[in-house]
Short mmCIF file of C-alpha atoms in Angstrom, two decimals:
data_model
loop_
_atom_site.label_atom_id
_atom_site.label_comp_id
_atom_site.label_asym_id
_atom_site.label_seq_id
_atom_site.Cartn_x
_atom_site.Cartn_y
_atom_site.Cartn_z
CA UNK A 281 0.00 0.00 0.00
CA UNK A 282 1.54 3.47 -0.84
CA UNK A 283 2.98 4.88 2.37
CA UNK A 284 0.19 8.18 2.31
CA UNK A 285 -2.20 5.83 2.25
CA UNK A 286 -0.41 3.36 4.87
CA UNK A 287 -0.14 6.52 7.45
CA UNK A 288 -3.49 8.20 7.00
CA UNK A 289 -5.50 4.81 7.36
CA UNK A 290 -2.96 3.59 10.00
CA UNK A 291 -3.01 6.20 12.02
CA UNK A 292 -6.30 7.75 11.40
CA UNK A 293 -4.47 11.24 10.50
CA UNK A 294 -7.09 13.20 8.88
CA UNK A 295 -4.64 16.27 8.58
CA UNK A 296 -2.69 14.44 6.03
CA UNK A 297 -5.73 12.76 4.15
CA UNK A 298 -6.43 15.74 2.06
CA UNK A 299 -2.43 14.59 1.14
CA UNK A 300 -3.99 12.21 -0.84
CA UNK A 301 -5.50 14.03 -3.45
CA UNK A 302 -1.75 15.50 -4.46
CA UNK A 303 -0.90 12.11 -5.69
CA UNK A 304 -0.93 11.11 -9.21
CA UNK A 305 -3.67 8.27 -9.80
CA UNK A 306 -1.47 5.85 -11.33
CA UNK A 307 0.76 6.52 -8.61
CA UNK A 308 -2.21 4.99 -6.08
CA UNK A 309 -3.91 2.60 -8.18
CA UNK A 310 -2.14 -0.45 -6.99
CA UNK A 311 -2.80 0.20 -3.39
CA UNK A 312 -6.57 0.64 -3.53
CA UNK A 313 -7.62 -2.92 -3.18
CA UNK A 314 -5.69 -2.99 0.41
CA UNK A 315 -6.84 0.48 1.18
CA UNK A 316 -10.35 -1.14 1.08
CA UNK A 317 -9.30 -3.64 2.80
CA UNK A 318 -8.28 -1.13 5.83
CA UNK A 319 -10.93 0.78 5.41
CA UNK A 320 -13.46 -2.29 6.19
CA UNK A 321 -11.28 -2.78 9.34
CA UNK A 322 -11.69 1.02 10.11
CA UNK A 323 -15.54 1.03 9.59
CA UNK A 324 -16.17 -2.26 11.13
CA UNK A 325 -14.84 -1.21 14.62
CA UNK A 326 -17.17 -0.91 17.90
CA UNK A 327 -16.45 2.84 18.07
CA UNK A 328 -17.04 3.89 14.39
CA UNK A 329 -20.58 5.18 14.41
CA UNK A 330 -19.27 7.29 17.29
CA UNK A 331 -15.82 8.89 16.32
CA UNK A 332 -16.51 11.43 13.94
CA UNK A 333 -12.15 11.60 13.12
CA UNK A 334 -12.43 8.27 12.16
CA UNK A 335 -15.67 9.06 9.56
CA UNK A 336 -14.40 11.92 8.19
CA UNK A 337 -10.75 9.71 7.22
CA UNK A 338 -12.77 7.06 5.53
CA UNK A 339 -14.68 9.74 4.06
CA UNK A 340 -12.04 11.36 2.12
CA UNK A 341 -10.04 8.36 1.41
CA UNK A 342 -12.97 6.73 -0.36
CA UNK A 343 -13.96 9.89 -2.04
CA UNK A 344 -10.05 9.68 -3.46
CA UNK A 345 -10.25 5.47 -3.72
CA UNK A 346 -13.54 6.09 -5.80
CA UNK A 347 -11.99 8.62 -7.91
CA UNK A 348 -8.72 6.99 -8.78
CA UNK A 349 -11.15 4.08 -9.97
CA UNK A 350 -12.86 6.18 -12.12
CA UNK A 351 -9.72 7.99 -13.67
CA UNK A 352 -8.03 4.33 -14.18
CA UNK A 353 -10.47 2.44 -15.34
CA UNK A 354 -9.81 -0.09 -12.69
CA UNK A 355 -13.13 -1.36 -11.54
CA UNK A 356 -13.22 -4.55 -12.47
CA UNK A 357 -9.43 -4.93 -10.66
CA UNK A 358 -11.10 -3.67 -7.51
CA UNK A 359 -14.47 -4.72 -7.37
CA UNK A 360 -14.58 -7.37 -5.02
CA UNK A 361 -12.49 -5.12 -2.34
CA UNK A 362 -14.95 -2.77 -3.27
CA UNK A 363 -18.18 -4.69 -3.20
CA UNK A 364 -16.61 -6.64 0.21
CA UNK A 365 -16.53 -2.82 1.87
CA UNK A 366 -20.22 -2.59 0.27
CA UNK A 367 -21.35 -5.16 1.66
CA UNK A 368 -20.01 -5.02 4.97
CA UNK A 369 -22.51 -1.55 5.64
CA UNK A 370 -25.42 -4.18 5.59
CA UNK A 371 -24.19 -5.19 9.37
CA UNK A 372 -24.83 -1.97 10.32
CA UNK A 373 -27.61 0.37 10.75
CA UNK A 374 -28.31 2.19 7.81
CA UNK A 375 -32.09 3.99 8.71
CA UNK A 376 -31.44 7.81 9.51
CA UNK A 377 -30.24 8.25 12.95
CA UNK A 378 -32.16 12.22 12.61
CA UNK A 379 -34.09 14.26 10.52
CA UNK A 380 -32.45 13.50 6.76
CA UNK A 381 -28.83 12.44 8.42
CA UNK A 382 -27.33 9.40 7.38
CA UNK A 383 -25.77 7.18 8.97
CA UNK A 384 -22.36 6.41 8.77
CA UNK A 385 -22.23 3.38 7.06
CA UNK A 386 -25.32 4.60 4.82
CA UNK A 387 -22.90 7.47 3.84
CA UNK A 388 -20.25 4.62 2.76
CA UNK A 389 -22.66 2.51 0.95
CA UNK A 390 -24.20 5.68 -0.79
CA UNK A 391 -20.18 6.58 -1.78
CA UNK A 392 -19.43 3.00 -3.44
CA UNK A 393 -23.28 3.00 -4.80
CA UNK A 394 -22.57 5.74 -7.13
CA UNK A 395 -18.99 4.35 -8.20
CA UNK A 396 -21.04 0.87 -8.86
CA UNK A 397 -23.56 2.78 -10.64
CA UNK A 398 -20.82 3.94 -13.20
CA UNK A 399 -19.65 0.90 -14.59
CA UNK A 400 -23.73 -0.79 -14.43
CA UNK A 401 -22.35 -2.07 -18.20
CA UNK A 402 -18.93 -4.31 -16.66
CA UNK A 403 -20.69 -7.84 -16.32
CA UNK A 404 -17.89 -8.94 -14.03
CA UNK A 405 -18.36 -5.68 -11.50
CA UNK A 406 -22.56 -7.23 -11.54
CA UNK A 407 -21.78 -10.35 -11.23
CA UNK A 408 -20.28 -9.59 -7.41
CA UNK A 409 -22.65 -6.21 -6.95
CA UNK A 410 -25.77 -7.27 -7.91
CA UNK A 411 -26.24 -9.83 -5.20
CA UNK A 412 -24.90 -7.48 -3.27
CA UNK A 413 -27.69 -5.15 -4.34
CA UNK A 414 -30.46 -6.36 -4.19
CA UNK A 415 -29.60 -7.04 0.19
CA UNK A 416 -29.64 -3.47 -0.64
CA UNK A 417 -33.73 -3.09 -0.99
CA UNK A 418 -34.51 -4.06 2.40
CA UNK A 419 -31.52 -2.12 4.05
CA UNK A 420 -33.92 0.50 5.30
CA UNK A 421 -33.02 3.76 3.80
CA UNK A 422 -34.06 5.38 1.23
CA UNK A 423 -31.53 7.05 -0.24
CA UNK A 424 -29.45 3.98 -0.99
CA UNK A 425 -32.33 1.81 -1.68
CA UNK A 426 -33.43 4.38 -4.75
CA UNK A 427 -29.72 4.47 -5.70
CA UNK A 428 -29.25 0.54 -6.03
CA UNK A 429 -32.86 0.55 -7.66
CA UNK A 430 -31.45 2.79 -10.27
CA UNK A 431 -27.98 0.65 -10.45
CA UNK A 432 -30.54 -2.74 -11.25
CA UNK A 433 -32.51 -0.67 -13.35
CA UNK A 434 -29.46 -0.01 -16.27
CA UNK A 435 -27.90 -3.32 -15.11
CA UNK A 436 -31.37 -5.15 -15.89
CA UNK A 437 -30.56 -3.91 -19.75
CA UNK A 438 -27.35 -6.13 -20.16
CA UNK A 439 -27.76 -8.37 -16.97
CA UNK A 440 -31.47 -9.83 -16.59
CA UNK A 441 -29.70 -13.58 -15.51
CA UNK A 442 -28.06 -12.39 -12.99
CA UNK A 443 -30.99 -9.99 -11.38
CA UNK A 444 -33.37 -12.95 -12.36
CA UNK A 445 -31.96 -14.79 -9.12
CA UNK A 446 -33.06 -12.11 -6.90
CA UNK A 447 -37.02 -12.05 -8.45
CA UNK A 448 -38.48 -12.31 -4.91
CA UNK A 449 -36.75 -9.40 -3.41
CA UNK A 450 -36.58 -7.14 -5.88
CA UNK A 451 -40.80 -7.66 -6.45
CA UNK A 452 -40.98 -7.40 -2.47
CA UNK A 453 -39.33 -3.83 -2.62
CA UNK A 454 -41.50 -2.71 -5.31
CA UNK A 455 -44.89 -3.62 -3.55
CA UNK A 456 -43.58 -1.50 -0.38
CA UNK A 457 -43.37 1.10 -2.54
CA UNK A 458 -40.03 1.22 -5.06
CA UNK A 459 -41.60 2.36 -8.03
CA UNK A 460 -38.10 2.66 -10.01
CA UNK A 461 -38.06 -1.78 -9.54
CA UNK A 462 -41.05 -0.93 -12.20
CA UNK A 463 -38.86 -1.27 -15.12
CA UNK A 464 -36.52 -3.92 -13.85
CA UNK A 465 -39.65 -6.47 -14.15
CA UNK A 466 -40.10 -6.89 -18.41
CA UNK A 467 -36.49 -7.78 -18.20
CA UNK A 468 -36.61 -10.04 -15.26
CA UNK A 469 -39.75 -11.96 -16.22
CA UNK A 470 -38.22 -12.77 -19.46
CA UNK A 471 -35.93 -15.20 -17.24
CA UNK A 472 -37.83 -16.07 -14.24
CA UNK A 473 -41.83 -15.37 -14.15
CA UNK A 474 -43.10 -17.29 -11.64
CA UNK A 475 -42.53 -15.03 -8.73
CA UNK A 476 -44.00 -12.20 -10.62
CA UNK A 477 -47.07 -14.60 -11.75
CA UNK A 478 -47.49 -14.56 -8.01
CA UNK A 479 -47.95 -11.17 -7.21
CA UNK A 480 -49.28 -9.92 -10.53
CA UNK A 481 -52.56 -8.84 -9.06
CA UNK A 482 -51.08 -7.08 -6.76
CA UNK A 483 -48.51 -4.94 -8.94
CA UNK A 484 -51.50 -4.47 -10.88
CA UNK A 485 -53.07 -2.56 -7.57
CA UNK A 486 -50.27 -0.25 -8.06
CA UNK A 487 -51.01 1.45 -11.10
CA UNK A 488 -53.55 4.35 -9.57
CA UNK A 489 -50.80 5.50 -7.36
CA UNK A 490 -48.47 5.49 -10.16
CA UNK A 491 -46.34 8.07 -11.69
CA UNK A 492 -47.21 8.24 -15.65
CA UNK A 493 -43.72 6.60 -16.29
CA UNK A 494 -43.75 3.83 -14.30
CA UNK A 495 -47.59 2.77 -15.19
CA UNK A 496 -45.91 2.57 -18.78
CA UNK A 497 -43.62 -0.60 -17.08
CA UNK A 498 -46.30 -2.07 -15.58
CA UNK A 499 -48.18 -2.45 -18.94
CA UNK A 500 -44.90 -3.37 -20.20
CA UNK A 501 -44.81 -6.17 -17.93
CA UNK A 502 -48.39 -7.41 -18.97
CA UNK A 503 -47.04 -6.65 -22.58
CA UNK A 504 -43.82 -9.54 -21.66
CA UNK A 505 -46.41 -11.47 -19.83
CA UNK A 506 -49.12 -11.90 -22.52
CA UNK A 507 -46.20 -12.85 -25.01
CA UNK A 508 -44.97 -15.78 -23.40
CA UNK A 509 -48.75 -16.97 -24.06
CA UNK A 510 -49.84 -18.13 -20.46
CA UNK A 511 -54.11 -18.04 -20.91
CA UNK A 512 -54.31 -18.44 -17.02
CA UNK A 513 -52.38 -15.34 -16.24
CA UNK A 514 -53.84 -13.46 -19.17
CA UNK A 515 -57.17 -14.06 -18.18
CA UNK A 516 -56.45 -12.39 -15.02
CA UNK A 517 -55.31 -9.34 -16.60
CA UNK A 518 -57.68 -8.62 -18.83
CA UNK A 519 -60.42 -7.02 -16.60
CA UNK A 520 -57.34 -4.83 -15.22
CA UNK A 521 -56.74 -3.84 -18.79
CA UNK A 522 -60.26 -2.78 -20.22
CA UNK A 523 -60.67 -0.67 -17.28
CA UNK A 524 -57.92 1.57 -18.41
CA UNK A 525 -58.47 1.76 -22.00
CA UNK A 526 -60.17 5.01 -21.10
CA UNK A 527 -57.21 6.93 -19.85
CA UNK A 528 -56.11 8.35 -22.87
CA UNK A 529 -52.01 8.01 -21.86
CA UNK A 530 -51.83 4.43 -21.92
CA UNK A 531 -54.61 2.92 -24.60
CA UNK A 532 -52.33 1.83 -27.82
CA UNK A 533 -50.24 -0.13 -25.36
CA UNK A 534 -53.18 -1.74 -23.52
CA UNK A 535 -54.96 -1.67 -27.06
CA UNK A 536 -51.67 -3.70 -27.59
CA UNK A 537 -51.21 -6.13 -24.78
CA UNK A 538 -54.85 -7.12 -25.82
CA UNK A 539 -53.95 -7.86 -29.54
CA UNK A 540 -51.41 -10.06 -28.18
CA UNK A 541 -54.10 -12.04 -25.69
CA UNK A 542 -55.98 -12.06 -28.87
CA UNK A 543 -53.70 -14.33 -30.92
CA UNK A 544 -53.69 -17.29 -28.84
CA UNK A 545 -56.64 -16.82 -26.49
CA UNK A 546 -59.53 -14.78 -28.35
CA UNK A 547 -62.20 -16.44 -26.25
CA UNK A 548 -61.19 -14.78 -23.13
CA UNK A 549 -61.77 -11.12 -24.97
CA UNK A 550 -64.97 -12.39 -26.12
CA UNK A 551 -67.17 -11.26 -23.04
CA UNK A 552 -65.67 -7.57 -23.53
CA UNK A 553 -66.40 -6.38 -26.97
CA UNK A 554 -69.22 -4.42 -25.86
CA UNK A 555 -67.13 -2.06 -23.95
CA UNK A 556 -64.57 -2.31 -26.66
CA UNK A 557 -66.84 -0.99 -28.98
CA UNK A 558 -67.92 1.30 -27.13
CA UNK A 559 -64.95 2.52 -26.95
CA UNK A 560 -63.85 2.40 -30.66
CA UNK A 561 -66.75 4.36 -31.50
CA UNK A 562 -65.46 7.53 -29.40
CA UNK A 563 -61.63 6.93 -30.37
CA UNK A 564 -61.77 6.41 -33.81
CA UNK A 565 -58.03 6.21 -34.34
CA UNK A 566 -57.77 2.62 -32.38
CA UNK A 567 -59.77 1.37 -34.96
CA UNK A 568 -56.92 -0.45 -36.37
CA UNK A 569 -56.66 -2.17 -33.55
CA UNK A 570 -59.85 -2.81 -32.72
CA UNK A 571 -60.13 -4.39 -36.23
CA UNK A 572 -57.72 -7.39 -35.49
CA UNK A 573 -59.20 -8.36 -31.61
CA UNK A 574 -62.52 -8.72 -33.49
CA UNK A 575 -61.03 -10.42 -36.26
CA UNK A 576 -59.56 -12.71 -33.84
CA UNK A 577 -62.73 -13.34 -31.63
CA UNK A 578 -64.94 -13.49 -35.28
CA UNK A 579 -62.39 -16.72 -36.33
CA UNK A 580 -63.52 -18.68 -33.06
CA UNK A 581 -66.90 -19.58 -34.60
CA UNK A 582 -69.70 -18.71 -36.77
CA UNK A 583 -71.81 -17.40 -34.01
CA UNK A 584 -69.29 -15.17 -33.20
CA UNK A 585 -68.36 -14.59 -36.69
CA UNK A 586 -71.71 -13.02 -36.59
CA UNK A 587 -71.65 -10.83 -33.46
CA UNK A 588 -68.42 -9.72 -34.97
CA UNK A 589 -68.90 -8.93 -38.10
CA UNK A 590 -71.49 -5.98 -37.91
CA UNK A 591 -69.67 -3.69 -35.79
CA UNK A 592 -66.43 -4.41 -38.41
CA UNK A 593 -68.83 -3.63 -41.49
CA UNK A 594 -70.25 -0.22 -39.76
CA UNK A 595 -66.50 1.02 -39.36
CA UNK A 596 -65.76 0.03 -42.83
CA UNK A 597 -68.54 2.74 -43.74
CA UNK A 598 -66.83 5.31 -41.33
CA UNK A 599 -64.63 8.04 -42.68
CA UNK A 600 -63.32 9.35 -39.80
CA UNK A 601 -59.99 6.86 -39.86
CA UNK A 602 -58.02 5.54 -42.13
CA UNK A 603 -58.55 1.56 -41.53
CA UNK A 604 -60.64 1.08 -44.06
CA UNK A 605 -58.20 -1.94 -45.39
CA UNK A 606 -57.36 -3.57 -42.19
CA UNK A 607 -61.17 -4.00 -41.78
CA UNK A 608 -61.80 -4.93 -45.03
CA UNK A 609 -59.35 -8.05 -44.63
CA UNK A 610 -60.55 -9.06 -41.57
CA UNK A 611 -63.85 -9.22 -42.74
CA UNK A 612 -63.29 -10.95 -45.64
CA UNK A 613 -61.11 -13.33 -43.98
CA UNK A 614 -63.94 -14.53 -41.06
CA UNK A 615 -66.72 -14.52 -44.27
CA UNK A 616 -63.96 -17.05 -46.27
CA UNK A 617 -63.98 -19.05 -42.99
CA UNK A 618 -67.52 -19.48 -42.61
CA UNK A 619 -68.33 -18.87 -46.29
CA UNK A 620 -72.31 -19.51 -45.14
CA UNK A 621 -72.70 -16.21 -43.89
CA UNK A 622 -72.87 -14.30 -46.97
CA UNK A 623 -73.25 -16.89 -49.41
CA UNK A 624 -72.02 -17.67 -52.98
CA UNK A 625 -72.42 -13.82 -53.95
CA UNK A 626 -69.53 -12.62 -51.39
CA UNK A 627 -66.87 -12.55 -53.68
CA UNK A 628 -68.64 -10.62 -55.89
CA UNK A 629 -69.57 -7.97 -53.27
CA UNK A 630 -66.27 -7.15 -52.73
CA UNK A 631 -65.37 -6.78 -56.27
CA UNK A 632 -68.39 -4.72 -56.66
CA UNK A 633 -66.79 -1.35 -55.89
CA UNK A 634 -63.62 0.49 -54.41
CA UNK A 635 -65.90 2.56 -52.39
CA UNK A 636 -65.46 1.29 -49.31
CA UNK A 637 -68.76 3.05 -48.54
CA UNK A 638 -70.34 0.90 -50.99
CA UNK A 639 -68.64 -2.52 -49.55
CA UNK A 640 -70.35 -1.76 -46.30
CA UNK A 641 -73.98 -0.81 -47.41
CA UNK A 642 -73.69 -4.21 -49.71
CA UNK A 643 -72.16 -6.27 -46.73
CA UNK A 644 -75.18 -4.96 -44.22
CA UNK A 645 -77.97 -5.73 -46.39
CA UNK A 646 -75.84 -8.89 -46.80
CA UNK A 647 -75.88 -9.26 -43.17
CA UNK A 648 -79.55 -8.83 -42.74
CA UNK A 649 -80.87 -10.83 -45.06
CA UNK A 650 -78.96 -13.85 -43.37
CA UNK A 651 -79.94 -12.73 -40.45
CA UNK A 652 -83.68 -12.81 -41.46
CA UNK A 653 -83.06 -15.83 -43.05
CA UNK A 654 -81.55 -17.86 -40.37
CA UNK A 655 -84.31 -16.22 -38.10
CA UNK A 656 -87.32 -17.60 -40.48
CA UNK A 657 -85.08 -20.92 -39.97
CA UNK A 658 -85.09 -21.25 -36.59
CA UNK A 659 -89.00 -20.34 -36.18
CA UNK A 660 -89.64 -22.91 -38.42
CA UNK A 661 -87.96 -25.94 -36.37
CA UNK A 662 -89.47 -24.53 -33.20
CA UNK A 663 -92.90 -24.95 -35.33
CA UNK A 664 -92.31 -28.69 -36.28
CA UNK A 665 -91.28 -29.50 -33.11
#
């Protein structure tokens, strides 16, 4: 260890720490893995939390340790002397001793916290942090808990194995509250959804007291969730969904997530179409959308097919979008599937015209004469019965 470093740590000489900062940091860089190493010693001691000469040498030296780091590049060289300091704050009391005053092993952890946070990108520095980190979410305090949350945030991007293994706690801190945890989820579910299958419903609560941002990762997370095709968890969700397809911020993402249901489970959006037409009627531009859930649910079977198609037919009449070909293949897609609903004459009604206008005012008198037909059909069986 350079001598500077040997006497201000040895002796606990803060009039010769500021010393340090005089030195060149290739001149130090070799002797900051035992400087940790002291420092650990230093901080770990009964008296610590009590000598404020002691504090203030740590202090400085890990301002300059942290520093040096940063100026050399030589995180990954350090990191486990550096995460071992890290972690040795969790043995201590880290909740605010007074009115916004940390404590003095919060003030170390919140020192190496923002070094960590620099190199989020250096898998070897996560492998030994985020373990580390995510102890971090229960510690107590808040200012170290948000900075850690923001560390697994950008390490989530490049690191979603490794913060996979720590599901539990990291879903635990963000029902108490941690809103940032929000946007680890997508990534983490990817790799281990289970936990979060558990407590879905109850992130879900979440979302009034939301912040606009983080009721975007929630939906994100339903987004991850209805992609890896799971009908019981889906199902769930839905009801959660169509009761916030009227706040205007979030409905092509929940207009979205619902698509996605859609694909592999169009039964379960059956029951809601109502209120999604409803809907589609006052938000014209979702058409689009709307267009390919009732496409979906219209391909189940030709009594939906029916209940579908009308409500596809009156948009395809409606100027005020510009989905006039989405609905027009989804239409003619669930009459080729149950070809019995128009009859032999539906090709020919949509070769009839390129007014779409035109289409729809053939398709509904289309529509209605089935209709009466298959009404005149039924009446008669219940006669002859």
């Amino acid at each position: 260890m350079h001598q500077l470093f040997r006497l201000v740590l040895g002796q606990k000489d803060l009039s010769r720490a500021g010393d340090l900062f005089s030195l060149d940091d290739s001149e130090i860089e070799d002797s900051l893995t035992e400087a940790l190493e002291q420092i650990k010693i230093i901080s770990s001691s009964s008296d610590y939390q009590t000598n404020n000469n002691d504090q203030a040498v740590v202090e400085v030296c890990i301002t300059r340790i942290t520093t040096a780091i940063r100026e050399t590049g030589s995180i990954e060289k350090h990191a486990r002397a550096l995460v071992g300091l890290w972690d040795s704050c969790l043995e201590h009391s880290l909740r605010p001793c007074g009115k916004d005053e940390d404590t003095p092993h919060a003030k170390i952890a919140s020192d190496i916290t923002s070094c960590i946070l620099q190199n989020y990108g250096r898998a070897p520095v996560a492998a030994l942090a985020v373990p580390v980190a995510a102890k971090f979410l229960g510690s107590g305090d808040a200012g170290v808990c948000g900075s850690v949350s923001s560390y697994l945030a950008l390490a989530a991007t490049a690191q979603a194995g490794l913060l996979a293994r720590h599901t539990d706690a990291i879903v635990d801190s963000a029902l108490r509250g941690n809103a940032m945890l929000l946007r680890v989820l997508p990534a983490v579910y990817e790799k281990q959804p289970q936990p979060i299958n558990r407590h879905l419903m109850e992130l879900l609560a979440l979302m009034p007291q939301l912040e606009q941002p983080e009721q975007y990762h929630l939906l994100r997370l339903l987004h991850v969730a209805a992609k890896r095709k799971q009908p019981e968890v889906a199902q769930k969700c839905i009801p959660f969904l169509i009761g916030h397809l009227k706040d205007s911020t979030h409905r092509d993402v929940i207009l979205n997530i619902l698509t996605e249901i859609t694909s592999y489970d169009p039964v379960a959006l059956s029951t809601f179409l109502p209120m999604l037409k409803e809907i589609g009627e006052r938000f014209p531009y979702l058409i689009g959308q709307m267009a390919k859930i009732y496409g979906a649910v219209g391909h189940v079977d030709e009594e939906r097919a029916r209940s579908c198609l009308p409500f596809l037919v009156s948009q395809l009449a409606n100027m005020e979008h510009s989905f006039h070909h989405i609905l027009l293949l989804e239409i003619k897609s669930i009459t080729d599937t149950f070809s019995s609903i128009l009859g032999p004459q539906s090709r020919d009604i949509f070769r009839m015209s390129n007014s779409f206008t035109t289409v729809a005012r053939l398709l509904t008198q289309q529509l209605e004469t089935a209709k009466a037909r298959s009404s005149r059909h039924f009446s008669l069986r219940w006669r002859t019965r």
